[in-house]
Coordinates of N, CA and C in Angstrom, one line a residue:
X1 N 0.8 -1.2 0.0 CA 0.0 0.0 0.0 C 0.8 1.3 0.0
X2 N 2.0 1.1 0.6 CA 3.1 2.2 1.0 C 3.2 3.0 -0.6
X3 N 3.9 1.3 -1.2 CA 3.7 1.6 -2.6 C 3.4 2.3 -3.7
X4 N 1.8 2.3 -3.7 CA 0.3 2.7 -4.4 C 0.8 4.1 -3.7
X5 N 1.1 4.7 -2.7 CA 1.0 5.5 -2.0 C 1.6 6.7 -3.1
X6 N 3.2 6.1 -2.8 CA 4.3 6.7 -4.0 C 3.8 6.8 -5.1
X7 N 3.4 6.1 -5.5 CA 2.6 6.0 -7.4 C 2.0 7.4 -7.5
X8 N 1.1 6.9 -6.0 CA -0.4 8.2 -6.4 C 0.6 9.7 -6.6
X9 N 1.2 9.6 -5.3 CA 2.4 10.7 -5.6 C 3.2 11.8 -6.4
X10 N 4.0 10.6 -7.0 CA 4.5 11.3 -7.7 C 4.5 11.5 -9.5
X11 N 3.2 11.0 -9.7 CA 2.7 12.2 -11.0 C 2.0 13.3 -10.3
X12 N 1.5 13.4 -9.2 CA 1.4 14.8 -8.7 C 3.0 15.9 -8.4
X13 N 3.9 15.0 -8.3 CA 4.8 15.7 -7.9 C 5.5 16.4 -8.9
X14 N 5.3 15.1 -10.6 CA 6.1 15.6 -11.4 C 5.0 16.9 -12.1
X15 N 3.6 16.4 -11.8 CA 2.7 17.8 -12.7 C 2.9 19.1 -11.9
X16 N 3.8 19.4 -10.7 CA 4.4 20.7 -10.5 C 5.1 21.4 -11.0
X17 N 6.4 20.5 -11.6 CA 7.1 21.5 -12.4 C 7.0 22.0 -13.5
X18 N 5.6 20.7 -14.5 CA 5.3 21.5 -15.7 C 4.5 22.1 -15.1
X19 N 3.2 22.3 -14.1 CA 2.4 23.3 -13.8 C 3.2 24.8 -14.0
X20 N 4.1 24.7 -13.0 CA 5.1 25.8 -12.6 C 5.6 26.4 -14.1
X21 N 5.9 25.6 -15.2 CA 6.5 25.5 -16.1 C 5.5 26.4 -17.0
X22 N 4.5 25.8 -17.5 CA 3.1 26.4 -18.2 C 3.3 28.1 -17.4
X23 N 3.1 28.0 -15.9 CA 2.3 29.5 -15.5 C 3.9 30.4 -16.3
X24 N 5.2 30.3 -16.4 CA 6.0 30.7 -16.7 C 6.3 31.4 -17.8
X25 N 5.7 30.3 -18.9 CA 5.2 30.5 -20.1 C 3.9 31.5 -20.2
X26 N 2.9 31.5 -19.2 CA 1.7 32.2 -19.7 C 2.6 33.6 -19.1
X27 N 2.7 33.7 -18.0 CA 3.3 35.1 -17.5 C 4.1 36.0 -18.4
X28 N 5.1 34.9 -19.0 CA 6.2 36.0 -20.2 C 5.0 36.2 -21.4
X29 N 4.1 35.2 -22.1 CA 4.2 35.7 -22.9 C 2.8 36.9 -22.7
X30 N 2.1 37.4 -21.4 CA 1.3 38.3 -20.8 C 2.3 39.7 -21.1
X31 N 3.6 39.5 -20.5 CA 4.6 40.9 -20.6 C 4.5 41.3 -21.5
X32 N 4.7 40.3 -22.7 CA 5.1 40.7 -24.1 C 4.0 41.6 -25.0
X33 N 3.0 40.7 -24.5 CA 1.5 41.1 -25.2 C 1.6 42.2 -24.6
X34 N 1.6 42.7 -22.8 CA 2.1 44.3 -22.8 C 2.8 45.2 -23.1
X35 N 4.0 44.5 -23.2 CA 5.4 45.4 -24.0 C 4.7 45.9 -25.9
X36 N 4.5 44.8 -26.1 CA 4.0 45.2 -27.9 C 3.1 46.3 -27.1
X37 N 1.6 46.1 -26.3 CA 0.7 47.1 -26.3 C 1.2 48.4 -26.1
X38 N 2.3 48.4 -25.2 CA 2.8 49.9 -24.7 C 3.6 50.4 -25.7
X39 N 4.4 49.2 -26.5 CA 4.6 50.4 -27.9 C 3.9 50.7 -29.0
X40 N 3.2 50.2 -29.5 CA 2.3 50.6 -30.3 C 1.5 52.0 -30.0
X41 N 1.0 52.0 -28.4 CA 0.4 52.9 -28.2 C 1.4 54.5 -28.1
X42 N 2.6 54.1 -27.9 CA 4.1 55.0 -27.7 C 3.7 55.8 -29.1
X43 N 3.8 54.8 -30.4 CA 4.2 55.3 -31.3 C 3.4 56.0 -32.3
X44 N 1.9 55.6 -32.1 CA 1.3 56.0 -32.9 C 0.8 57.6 -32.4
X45 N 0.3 58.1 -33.2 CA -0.4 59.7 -32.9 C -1.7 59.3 -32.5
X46 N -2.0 60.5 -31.5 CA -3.6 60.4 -30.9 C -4.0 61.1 -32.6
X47 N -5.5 60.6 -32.9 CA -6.2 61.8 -33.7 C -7.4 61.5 -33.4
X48 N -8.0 62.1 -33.4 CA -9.4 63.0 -33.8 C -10.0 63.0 -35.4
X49 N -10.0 61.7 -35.8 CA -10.8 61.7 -36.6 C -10.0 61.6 -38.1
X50 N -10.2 62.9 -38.8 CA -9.1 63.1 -40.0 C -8.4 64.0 -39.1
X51 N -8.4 64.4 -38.1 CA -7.5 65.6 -37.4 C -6.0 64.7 -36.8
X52 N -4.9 64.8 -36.9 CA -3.9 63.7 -36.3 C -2.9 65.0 -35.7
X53 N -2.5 64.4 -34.5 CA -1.4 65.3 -34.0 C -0.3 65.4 -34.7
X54 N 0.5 66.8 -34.6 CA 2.1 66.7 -35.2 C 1.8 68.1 -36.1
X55 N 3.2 68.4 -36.8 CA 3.2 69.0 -38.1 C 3.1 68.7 -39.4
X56 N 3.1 69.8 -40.0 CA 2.4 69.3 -41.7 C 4.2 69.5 -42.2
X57 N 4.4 68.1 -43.0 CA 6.1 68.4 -43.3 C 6.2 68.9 -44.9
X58 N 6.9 69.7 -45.1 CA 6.5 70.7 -46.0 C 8.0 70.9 -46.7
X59 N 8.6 71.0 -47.8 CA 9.8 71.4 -48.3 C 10.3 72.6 -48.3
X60 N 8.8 73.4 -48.4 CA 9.6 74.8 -48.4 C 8.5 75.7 -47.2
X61 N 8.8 75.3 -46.4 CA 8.1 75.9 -44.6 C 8.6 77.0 -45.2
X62 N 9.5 78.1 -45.9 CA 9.2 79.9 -45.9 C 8.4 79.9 -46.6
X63 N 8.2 78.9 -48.2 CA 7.1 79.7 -49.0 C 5.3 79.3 -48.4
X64 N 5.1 77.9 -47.5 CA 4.1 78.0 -47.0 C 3.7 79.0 -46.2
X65 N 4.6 79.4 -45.4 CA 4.3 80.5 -44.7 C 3.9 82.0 -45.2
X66 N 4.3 82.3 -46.5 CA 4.5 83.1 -47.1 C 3.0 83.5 -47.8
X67 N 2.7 82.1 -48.0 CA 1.5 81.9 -48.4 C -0.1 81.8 -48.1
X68 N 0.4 81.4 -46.3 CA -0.3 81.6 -45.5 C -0.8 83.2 -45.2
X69 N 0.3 84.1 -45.1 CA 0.3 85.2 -44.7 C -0.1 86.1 -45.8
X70 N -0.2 86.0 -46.9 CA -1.0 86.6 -47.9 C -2.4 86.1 -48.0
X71 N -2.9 84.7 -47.7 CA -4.2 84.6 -47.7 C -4.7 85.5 -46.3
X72 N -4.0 85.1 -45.4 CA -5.0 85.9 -44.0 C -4.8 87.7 -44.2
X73 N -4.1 88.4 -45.1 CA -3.9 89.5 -45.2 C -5.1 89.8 -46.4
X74 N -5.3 88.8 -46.9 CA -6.6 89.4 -48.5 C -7.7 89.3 -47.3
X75 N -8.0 88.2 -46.8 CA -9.2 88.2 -46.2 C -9.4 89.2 -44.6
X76 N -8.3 90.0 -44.3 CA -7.8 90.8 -43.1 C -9.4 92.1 -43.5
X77 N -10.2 92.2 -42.3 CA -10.7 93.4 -42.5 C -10.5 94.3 -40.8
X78 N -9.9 95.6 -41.2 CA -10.0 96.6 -40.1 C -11.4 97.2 -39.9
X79 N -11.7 97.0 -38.5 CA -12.8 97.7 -38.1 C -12.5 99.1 -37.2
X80 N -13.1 100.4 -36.9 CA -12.9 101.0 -36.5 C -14.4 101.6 -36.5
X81 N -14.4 102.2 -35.2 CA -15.9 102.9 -34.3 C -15.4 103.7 -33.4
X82 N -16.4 104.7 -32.9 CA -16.2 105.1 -31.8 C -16.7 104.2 -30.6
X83 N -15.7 103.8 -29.4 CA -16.8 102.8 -28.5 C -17.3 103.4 -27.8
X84 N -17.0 105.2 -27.3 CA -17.2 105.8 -26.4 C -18.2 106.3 -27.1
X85 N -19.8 106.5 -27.2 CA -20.7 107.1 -28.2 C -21.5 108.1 -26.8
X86 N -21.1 109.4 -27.3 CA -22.2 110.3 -26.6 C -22.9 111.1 -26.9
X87 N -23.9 111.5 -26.6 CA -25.4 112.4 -26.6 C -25.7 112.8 -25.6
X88 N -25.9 114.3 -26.6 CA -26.5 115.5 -25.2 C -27.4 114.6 -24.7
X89 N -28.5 115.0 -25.6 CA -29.7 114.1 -24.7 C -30.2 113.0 -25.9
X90 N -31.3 112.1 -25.4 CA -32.1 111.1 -26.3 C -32.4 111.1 -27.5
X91 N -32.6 112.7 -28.2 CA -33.0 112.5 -29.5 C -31.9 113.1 -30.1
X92 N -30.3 113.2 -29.9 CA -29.4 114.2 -30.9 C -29.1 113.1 -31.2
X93 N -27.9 113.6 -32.2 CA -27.2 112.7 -32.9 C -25.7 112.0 -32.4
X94 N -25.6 111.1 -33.0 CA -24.6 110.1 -32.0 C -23.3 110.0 -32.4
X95 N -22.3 110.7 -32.0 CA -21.0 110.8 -32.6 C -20.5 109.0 -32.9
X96 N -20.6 108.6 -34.3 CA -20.2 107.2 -34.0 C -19.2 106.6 -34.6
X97 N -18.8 107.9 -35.2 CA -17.2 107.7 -36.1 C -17.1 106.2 -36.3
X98 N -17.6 105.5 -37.9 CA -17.4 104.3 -38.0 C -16.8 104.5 -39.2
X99 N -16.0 103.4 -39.9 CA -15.1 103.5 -41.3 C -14.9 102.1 -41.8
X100 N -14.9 102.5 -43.2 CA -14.7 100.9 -43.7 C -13.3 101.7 -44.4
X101 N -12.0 101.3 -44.4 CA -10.7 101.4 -44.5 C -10.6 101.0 -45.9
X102 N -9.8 102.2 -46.7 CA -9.9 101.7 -47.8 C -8.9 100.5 -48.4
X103 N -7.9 99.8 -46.9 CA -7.5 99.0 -47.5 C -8.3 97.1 -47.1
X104 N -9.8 97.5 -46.5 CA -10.6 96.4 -46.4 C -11.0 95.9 -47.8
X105 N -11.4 94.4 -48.0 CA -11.5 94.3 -49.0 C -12.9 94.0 -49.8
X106 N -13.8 94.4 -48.4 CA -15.1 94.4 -48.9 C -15.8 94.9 -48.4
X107 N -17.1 95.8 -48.6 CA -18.1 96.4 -47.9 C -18.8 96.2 -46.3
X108 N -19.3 97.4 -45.8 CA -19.4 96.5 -44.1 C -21.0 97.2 -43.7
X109 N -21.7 96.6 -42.8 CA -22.8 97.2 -42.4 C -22.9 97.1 -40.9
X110 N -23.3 98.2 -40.0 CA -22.8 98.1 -38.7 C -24.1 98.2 -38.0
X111 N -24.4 97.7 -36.8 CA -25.5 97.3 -35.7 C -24.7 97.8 -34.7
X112 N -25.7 98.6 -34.0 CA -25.2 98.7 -32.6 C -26.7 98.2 -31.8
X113 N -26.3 96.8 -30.8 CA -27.4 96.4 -30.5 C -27.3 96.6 -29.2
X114 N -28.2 96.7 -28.1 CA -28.2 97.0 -26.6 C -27.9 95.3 -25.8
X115 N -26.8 95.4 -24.8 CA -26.9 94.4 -24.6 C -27.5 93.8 -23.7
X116 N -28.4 94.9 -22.9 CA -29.4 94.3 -21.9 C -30.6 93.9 -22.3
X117 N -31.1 94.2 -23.1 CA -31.9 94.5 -24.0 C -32.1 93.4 -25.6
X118 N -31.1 93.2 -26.1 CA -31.1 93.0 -27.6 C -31.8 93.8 -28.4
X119 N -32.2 95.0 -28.0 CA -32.9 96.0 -28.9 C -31.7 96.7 -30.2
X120 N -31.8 96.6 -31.3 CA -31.0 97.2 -32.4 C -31.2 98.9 -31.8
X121 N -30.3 99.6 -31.8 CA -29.8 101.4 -31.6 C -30.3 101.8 -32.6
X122 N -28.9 101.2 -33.8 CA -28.5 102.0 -34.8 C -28.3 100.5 -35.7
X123 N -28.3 101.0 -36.8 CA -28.3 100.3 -38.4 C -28.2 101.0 -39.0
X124 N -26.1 100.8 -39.7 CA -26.1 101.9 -40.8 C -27.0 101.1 -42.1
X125 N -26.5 101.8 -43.3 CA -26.4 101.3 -44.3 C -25.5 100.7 -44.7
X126 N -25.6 100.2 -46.0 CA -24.2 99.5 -46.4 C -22.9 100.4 -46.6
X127 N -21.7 100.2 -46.0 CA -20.7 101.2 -46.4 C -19.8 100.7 -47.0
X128 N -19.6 101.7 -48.4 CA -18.5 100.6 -49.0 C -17.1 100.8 -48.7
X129 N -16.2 100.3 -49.3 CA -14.4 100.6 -49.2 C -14.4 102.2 -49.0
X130 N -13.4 102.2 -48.2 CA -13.2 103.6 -48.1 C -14.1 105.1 -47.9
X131 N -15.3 104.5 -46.8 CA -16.4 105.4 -47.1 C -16.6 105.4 -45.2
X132 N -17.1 106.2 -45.0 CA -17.2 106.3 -43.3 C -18.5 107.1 -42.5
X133 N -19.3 106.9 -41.9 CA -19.9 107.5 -41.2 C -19.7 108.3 -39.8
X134 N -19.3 109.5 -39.7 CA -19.4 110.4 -38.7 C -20.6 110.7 -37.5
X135 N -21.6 110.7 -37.9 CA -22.8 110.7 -37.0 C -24.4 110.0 -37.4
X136 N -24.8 109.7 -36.9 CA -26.3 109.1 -36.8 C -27.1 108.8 -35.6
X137 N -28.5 108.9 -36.2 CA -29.4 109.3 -35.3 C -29.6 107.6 -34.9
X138 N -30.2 107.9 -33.4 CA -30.5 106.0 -33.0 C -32.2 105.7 -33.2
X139 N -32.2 104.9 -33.4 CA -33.7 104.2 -33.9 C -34.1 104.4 -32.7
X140 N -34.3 105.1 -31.6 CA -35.5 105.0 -30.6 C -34.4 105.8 -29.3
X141 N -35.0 107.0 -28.7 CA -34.7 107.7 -27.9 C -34.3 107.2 -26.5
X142 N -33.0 107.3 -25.8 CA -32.9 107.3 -24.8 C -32.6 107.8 -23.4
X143 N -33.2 107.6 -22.3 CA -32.9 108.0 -21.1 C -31.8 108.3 -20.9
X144 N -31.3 109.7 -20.3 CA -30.1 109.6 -19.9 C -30.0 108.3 -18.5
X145 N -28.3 108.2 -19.0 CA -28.0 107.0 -18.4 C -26.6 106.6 -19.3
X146 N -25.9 105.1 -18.8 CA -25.2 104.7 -19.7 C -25.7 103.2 -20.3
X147 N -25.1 102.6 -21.0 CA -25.7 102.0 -21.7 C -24.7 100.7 -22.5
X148 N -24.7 99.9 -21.8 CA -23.7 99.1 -22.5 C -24.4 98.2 -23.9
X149 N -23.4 98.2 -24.8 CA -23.6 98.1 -26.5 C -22.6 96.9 -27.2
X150 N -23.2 96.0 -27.9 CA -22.1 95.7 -28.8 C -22.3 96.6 -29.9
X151 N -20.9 96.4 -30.9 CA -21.0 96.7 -32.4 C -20.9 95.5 -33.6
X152 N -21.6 95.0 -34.3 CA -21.2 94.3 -34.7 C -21.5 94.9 -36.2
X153 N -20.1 94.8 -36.9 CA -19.8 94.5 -38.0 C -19.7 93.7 -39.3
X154 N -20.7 93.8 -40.0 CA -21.2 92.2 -41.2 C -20.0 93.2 -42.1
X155 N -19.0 91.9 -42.2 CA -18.4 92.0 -43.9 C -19.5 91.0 -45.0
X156 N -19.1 92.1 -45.8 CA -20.5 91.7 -46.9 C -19.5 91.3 -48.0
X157 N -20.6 89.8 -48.8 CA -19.8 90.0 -50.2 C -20.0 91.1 -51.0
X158 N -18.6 91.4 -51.8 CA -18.2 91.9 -52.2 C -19.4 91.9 -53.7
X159 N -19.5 90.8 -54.2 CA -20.7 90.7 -55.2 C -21.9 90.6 -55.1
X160 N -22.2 90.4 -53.7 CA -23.5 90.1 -53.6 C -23.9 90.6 -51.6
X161 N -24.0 91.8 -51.8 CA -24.1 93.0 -50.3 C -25.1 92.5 -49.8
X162 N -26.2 91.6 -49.9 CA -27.1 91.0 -49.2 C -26.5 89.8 -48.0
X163 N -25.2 89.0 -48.5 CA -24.8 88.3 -47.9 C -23.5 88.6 -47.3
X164 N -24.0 88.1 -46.0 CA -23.1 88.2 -44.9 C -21.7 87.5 -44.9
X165 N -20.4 87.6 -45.1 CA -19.8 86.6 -45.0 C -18.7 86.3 -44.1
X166 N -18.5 87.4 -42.7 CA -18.3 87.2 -41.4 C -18.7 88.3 -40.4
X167 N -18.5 88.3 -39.5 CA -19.0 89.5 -38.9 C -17.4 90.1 -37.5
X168 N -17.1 90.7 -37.3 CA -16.5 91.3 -36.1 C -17.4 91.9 -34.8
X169 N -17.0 91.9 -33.7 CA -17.8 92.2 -33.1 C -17.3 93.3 -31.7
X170 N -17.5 94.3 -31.6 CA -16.7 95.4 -30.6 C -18.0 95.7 -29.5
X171 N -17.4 95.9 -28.0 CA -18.0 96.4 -27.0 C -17.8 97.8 -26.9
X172 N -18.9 98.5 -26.5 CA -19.6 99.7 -26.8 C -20.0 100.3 -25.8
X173 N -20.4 101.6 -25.6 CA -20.6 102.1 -24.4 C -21.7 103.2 -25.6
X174 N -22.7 103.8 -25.1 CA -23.5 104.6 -25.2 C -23.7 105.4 -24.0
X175 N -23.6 106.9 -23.9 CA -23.7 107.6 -23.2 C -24.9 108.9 -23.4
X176 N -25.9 108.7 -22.5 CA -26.8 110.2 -22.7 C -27.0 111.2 -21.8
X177 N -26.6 112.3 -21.5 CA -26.4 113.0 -21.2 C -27.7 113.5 -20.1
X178 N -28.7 114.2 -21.2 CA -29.6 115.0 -20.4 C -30.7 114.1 -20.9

């Protein structure tokens, strides 16, 4: 029986070392499967879609640049207003010194809208290149008081003054007096 004993024994004894042997094998090749995962993920770029991180590699980075800086300069428009607008009283006229620059490259139309409010002030007309408005009257009389305003600026096409095709936008101050 002692025997039988040993028998039973020792294929349990000898399935230890391949046990031990197998987990060995699963363990390394667990690392590996991490090692590959952690470089892969090392190397590749995060993106967003068609968006991928990094630079655009280019042969001649001065003439891109060059080229860059001429498109944002065609499409460049200067705005200019008075932000400080004041009036004797409610019904004069509103010093609003606005200008379309004659080196903008397209027509502009200006809103001055209330910002507590959303009530429209003033609405020029269309002003073209190199043309400017000095004073105007506001679409509806106000209390003395001050009066905080945006300006906003529609650049208009150039071919077609109905459509909008960005707008700028400046903080404003309205002042009335009496």
């Amino acid at each position: 029986m002692d025997e039988k004993k040993i028998r039973e024994d020792q294929p349990q004894e000898e399935t230890k070392p391949k046990k031990r042997k197998k987990l060995r094998y699963i363990i390394i090749g667990v690392i590996i499967l991490l090692l590959l995962l952690l470089i892969h993920c090392c190397t590749q770029k995060e993106s967003y879609g068609d968006v991928l991180l990094g630079e655009i590699e280019w042969d001649e980075p001065a003439n891109l640049q060059d080229q860059v800086d001429a498109a944002v300069e065609a499409g460049m428009t200067n705005v200019f207003m008075n932000t400080n607008i004041y009036l004797e009283d409610g019904d004069s006229e509103a010093n609003l010194l606005i200008q379309n620059a004659e080196t903008n490259p397209a027509p502009i139309q200006v809103d001055l809208i209330r910002d507590d409010t959303g009530e429209t002030l003033y609405e020029s007309e269309v002003i073209p290149v190199g043309y400017k408005i000095e004073e105007g009257k506001l679409l509806q009389d106000l209390d003395p008081g001050e009066y905080d305003c945006t300006a906003v600026f529609s650049i208009l096409n150039p071919d077609n003054e109905s459509e909008v095709v960005n707008q700028v936008k400046l903080n404003a101050t309205v002042t009335v007096k009496n």
